[in-house]
Coordinates of C-alpha atoms in Angstrom, one line a residue:
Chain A
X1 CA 32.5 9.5 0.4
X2 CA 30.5 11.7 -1.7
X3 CA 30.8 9.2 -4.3
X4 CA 29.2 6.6 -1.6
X5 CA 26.5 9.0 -1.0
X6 CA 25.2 9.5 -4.6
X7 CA 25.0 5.9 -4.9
X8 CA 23.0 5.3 -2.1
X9 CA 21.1 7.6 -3.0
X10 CA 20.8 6.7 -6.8
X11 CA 19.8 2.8 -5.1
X12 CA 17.3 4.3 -3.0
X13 CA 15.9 6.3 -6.0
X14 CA 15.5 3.3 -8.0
X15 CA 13.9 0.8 -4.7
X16 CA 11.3 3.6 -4.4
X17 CA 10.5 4.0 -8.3
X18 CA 10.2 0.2 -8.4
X19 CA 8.3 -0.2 -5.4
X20 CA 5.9 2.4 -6.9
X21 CA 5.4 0.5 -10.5
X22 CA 5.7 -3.3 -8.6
X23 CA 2.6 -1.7 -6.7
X24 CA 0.9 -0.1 -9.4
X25 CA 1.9 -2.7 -12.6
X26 CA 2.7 -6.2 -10.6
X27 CA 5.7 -8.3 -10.7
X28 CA 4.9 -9.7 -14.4
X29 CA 3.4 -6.1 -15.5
X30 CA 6.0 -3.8 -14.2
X31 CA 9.3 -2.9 -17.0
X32 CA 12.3 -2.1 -16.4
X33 CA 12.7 0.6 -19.1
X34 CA 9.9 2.3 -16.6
X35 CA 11.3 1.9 -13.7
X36 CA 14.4 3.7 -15.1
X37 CA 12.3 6.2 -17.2
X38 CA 10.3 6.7 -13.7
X39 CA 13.4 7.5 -11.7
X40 CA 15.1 9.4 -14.2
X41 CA 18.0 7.4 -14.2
X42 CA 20.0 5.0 -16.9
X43 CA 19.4 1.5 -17.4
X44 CA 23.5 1.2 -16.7
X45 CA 23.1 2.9 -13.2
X46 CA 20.0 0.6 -12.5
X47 CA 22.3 -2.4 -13.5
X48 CA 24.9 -1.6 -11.5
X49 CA 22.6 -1.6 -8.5
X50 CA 20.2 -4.7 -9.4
X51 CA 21.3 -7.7 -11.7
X52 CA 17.5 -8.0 -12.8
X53 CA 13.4 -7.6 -12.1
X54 CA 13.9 -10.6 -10.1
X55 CA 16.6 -9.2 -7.8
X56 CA 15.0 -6.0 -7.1
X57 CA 11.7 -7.8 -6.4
X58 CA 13.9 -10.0 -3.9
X59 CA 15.2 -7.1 -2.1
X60 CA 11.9 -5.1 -2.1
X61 CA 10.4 -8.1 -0.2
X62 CA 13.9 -8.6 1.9
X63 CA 12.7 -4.4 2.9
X64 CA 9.4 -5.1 4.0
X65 CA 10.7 -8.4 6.0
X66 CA 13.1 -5.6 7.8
X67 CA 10.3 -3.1 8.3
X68 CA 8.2 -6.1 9.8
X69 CA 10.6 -7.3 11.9
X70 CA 11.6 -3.7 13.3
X71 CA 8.0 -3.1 14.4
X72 CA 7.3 -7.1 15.7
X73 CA 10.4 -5.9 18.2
X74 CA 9.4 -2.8 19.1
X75 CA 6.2 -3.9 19.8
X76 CA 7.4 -6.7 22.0
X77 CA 9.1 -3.7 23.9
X78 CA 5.6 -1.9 24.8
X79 CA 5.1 -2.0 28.6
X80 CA 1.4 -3.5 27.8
X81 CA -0.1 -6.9 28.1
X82 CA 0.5 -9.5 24.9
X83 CA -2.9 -9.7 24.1
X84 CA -3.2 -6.0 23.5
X85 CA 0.5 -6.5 21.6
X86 CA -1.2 -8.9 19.1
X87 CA -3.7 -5.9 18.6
X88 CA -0.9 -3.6 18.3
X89 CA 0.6 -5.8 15.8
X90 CA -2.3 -5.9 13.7
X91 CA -3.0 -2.3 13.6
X92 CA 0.9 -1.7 13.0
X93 CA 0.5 -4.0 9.9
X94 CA -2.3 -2.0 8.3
X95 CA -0.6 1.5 9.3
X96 CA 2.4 0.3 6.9
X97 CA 0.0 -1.2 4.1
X98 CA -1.6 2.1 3.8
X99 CA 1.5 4.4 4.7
X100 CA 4.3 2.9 3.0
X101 CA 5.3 2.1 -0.7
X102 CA 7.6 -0.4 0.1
X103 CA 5.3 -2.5 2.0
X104 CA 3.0 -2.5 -0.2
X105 CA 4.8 -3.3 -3.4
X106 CA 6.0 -6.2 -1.0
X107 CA 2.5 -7.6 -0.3
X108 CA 1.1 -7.3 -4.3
X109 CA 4.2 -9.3 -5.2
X110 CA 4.4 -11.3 -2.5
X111 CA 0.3 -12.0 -3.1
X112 CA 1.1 -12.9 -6.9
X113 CA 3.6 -15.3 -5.9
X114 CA 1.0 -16.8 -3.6
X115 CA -0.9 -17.8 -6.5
X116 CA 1.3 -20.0 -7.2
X117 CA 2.6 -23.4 -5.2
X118 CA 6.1 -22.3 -4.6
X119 CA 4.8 -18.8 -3.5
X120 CA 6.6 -17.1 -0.7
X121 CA 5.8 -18.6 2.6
X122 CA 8.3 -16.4 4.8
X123 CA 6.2 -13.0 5.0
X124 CA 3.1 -15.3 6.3
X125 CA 5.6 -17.6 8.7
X126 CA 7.0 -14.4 9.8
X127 CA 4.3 -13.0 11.1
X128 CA 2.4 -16.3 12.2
X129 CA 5.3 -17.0 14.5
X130 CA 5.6 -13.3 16.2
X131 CA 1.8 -14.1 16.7
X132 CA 2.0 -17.5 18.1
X133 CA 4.5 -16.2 20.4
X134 CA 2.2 -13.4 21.6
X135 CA -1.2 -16.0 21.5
X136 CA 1.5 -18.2 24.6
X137 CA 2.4 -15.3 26.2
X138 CA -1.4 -14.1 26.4
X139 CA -2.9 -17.4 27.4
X140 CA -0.2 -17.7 30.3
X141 CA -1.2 -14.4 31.4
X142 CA -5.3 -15.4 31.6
X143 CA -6.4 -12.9 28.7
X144 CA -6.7 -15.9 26.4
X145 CA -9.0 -19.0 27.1
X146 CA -6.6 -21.9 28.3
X147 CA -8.1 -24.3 25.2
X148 CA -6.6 -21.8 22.7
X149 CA -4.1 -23.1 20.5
X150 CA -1.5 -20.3 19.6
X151 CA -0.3 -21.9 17.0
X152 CA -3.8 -22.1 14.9
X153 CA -4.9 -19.3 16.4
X154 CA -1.9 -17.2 14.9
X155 CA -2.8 -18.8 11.8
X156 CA -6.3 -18.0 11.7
X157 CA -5.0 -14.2 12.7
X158 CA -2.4 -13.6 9.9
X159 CA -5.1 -15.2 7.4
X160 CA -7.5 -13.2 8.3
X161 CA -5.5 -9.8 8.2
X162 CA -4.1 -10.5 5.2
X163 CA -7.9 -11.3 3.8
X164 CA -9.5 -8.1 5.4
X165 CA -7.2 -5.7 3.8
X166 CA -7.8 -7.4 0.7
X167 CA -11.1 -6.9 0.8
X168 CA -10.9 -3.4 2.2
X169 CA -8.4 -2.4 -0.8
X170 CA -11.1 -3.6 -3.6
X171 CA -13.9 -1.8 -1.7
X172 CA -12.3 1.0 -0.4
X173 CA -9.0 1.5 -1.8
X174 CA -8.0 0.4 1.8
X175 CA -9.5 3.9 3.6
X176 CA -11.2 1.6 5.7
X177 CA -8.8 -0.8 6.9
X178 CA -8.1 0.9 10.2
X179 CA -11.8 0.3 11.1
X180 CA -12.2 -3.3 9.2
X181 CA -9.5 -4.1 11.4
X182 CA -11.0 -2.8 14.7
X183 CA -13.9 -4.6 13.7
X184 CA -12.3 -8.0 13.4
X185 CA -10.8 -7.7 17.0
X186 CA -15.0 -6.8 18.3
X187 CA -15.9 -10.2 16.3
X188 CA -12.9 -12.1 17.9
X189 CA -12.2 -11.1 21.4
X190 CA -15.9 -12.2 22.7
X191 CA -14.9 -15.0 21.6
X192 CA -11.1 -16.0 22.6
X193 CA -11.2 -14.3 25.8
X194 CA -12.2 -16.0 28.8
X195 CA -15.1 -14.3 30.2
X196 CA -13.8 -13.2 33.4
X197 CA -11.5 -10.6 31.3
X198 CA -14.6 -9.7 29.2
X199 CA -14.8 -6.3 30.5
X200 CA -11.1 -5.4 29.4
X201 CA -12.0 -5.9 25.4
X202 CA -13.0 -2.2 24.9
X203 CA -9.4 -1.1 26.3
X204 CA -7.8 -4.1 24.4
X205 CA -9.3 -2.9 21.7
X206 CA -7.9 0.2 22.0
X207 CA -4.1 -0.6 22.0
X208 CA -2.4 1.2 19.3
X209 CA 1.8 1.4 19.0
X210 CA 3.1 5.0 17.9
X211 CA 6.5 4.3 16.5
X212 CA 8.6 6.6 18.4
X213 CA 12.3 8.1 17.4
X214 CA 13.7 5.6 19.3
X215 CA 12.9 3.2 17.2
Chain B
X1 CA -26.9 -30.5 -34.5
X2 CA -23.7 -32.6 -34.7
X3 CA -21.9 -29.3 -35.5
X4 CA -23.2 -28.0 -32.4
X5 CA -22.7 -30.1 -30.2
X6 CA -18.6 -30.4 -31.5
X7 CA -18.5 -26.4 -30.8
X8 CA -19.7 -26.8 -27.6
X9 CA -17.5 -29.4 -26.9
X10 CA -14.9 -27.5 -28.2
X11 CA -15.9 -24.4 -26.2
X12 CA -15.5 -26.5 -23.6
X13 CA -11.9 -27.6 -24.0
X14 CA -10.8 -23.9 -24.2
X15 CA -12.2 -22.9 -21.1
X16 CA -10.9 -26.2 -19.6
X17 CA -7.3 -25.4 -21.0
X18 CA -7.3 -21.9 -20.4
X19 CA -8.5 -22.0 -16.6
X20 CA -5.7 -24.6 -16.0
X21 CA -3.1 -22.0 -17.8
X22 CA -4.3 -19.1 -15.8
X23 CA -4.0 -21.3 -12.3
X24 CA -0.6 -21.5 -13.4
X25 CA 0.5 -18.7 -14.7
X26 CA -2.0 -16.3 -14.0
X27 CA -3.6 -13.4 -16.1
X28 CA -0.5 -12.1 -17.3
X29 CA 1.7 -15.1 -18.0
X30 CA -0.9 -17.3 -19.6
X31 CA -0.4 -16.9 -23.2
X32 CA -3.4 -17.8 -26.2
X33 CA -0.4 -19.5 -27.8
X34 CA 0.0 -21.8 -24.7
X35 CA -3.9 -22.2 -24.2
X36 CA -4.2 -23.3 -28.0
X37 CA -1.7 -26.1 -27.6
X38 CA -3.0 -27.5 -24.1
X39 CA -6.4 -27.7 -25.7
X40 CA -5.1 -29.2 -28.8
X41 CA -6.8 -26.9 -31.3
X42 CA -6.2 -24.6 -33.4
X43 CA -5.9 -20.4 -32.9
X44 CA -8.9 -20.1 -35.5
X45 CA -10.9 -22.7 -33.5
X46 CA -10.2 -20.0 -30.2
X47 CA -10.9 -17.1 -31.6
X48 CA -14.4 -18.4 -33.5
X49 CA -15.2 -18.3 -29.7
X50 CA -13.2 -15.9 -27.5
X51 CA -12.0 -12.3 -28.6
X52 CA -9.0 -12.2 -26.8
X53 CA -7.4 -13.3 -23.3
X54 CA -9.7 -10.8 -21.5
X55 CA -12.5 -12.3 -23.2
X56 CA -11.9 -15.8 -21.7
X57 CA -10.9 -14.3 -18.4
X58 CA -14.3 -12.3 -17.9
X59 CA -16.0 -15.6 -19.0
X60 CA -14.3 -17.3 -16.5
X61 CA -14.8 -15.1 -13.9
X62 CA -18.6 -15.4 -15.2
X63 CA -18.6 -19.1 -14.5
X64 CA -16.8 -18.9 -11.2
X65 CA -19.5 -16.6 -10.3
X66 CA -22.8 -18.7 -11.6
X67 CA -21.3 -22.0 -10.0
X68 CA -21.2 -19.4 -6.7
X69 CA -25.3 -18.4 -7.3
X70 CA -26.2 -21.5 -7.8
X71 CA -24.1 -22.8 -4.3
X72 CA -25.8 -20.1 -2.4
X73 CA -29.6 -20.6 -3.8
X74 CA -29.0 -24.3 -2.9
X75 CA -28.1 -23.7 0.8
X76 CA -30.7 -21.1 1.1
X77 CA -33.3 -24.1 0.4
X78 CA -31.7 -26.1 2.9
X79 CA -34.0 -26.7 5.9
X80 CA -31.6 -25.7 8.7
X81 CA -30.7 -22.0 10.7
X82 CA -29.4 -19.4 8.9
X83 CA -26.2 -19.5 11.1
X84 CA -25.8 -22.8 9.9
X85 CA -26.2 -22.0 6.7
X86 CA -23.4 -19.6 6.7
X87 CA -21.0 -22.0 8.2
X88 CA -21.8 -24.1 4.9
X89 CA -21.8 -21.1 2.6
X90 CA -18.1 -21.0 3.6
X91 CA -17.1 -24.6 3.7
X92 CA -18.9 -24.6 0.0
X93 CA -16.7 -21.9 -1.1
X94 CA -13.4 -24.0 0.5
X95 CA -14.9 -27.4 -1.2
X96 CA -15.3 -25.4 -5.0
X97 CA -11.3 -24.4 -4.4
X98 CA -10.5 -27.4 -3.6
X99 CA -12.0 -29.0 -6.6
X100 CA -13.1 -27.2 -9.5
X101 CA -10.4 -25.6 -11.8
X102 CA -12.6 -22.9 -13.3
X103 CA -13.4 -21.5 -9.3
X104 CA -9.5 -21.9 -8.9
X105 CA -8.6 -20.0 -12.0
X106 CA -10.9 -17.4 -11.4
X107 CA -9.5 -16.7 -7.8
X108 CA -6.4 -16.2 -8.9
X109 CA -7.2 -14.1 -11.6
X110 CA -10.0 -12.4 -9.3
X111 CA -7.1 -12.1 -6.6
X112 CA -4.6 -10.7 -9.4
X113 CA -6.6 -7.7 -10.5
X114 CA -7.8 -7.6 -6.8
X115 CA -4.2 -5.7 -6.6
X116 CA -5.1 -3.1 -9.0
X117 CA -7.4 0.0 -7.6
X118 CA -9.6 -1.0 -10.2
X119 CA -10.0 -4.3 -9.3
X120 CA -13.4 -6.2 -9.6
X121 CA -15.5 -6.2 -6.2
X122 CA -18.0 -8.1 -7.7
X123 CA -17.0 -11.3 -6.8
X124 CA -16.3 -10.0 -3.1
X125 CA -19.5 -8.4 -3.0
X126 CA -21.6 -11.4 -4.2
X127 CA -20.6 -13.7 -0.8
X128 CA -21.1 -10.4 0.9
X129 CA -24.0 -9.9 -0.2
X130 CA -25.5 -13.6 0.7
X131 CA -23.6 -13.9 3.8
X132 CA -25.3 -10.5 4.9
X133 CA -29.0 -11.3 4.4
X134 CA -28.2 -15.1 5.8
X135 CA -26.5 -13.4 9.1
X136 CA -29.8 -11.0 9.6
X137 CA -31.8 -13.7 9.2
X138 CA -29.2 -15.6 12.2
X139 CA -30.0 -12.3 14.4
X140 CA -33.6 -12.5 13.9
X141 CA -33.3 -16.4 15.2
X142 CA -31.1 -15.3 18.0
X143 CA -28.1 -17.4 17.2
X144 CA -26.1 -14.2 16.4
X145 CA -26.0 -11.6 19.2
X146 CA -28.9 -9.2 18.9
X147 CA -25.6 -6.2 18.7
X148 CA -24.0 -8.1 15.8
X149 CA -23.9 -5.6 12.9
X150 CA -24.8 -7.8 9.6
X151 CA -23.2 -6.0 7.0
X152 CA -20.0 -5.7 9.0
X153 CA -20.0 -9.3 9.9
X154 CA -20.6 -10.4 6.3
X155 CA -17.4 -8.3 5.0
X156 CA -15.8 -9.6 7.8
X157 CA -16.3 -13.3 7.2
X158 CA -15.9 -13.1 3.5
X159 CA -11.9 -11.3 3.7
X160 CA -11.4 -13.2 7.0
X161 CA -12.2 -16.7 4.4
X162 CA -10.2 -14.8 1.6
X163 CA -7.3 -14.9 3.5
X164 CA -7.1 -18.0 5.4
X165 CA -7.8 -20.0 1.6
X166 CA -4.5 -17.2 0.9
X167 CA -2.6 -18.4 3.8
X168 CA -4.0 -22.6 3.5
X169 CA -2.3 -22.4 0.0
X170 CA 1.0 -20.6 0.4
X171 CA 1.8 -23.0 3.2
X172 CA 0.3 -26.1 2.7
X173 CA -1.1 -26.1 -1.1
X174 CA -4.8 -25.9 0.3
X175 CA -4.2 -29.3 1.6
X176 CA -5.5 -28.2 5.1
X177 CA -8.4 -25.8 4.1
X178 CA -11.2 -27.4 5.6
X179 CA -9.8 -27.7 8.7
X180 CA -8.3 -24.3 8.6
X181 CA -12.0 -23.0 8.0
X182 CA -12.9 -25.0 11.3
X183 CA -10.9 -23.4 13.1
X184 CA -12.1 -20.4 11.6
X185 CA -15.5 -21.1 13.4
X186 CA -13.9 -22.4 16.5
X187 CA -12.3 -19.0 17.0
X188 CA -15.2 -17.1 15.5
X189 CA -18.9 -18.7 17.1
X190 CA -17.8 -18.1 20.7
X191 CA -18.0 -14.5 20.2
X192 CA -20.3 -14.0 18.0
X193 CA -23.7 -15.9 19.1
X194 CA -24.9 -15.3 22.6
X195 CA -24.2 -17.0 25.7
X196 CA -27.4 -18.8 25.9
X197 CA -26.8 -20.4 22.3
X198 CA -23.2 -21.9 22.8
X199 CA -24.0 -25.5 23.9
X200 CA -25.1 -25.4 19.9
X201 CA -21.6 -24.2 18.4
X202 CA -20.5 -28.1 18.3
X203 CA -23.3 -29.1 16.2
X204 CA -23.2 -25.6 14.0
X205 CA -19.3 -26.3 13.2
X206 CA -20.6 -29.6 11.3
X207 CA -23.0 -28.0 9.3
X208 CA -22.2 -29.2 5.5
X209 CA -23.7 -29.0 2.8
X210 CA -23.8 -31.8 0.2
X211 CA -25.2 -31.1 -3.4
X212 CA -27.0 -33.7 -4.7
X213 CA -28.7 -34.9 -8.5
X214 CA -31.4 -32.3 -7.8
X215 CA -29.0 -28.9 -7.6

């Protein structure tokens, strides 16, 4: 048991050391000798855990798919409307970017994989569908125009997240995002909302989710 | 003279070769050795013109960004509303992607050392920049709601593009962009440009530009 314990630790010791160079180096930049050097471990306990780059890469991304998933569920929980959800979802997205390592060692590798044709398409489809389910959901319940297609509407969504906080993290080292992001919804909502709900985008606006220790 | 024009031609074929090897492989898995073969020449032939890989890169970033100038300067002559003109700045920028190897190589690389905190904003900030002045100018003609912040808008448009060309690529090799950057519009003009200007969002969504013999 103790035993177990040490080597859970030990793996979670060397995720968070390689999700720390992965974000800082890259895929192709980051070493393993660092990523042992920077966890103060030896290469033989890092073997044991990981067969290669490749395979802790892979699970780094499998972490952020899990974290994702967590709070697309939680969110579809929230006693709230599912236009204010897809809000939620976005602001939930950018709380992770900027608050945890995993996540974003997840997107610069998953990014640089994007770059090329057989990059990762499961992060993006992930989220696009959670959205497109949200976009029906919202144009059922009249807070979305009923010649709204979810479906390129999520699209245009994820795209444009994932574009925004690009930006925001080569102007501002992403210390904006929060407000980038509450700007894109000002831009959008006018214009995806059917004008009877018009005077709900302030308070749509607004919708944040607070994980909770529930969850 | 004959000499000159063979380096030139020669320059040519390395920045050719190389932009093709860093679409592929990107900044860090392009090697000179690689570059030297595609372009059938020899390493003394590359380095009588480049330095080193960074050398070639900044050059190609240089290029991507004077074939950018010269895009924007052309639409700014063209004789139709700035809002117009922004929905061709974009479609420009989707149409370069599309076709030109050197914009492509320089994206990725752009998009590569976009993941570093010292990545360049340059290239970011140069569409901002145009995309700004062009949407005052759209408030000033009253096809942008007179409460439409410019410089938000701008850095708004250009990561919401970023990502969506992201996005177009991972899941369908770019092969959808243009319409992708429709719907872009689509989603976008509604709530953007003011009530009394929305029986012209059908014709603005058209608005292309076509460079001809004289740009």
């Amino acid at each position: 048991m103790v035993q177990q314990a040490r080597a859970a630790a030990t793996r979670q010791q060397i995720v968070r050391g390689a999700a720390e160079m992965f974000e800082k180096s890259g895929f192709e930049g980051a070493r393993l000798g660092n990523i042992v050097e920077n966890a103060g471990i030896t290469k033989g306990a890092l073997y044991f855990h990981f067969r290669s780059k490749e395979d802790l890469a892979r699970f780094i991304i499998g972490e952020q798919h899990r974290i994702s998933i967590a709070s697309v569920e939680a969110i579809g929980r929230e006693q709230v409307s599912a236009i204010e959800q897809i809000v939620m979802l976005c602001h939930e997205m950018a709380r992770q970017i900027v608050n945890d390592p995993i996540v974003r060692a997840g997107i610069r590798i998953t990014l640089e994989l994007s770059a090329d044709d057989q990059g990762p398409a499961d992060p993006y489809l992930d989220w696009i569908n959670s959205c497109e389910m949200l976009a029906t959901r919202a144009v059922e319940q009249g807070d979305l125009r009923a010649d709204i297609d979810p479906p390129r509407l999520a699209r245009f969504i994820i795209g444009a997240f994932t574009g925004v906080q690009t930006v925001s993290q080569v102007l501002t080292q992403r210390t904006d995002l929060e407000q980038r992001v509450d700007d894109m919804w000002g831009f959008l909502l006018p214009g995806i909302m059917p004008a009877t709900r018009h005077q709900d985008i302030a308070r749509i606006r607004r919708a944040r989710w607070v994980p909770d220790d529930a969850d």
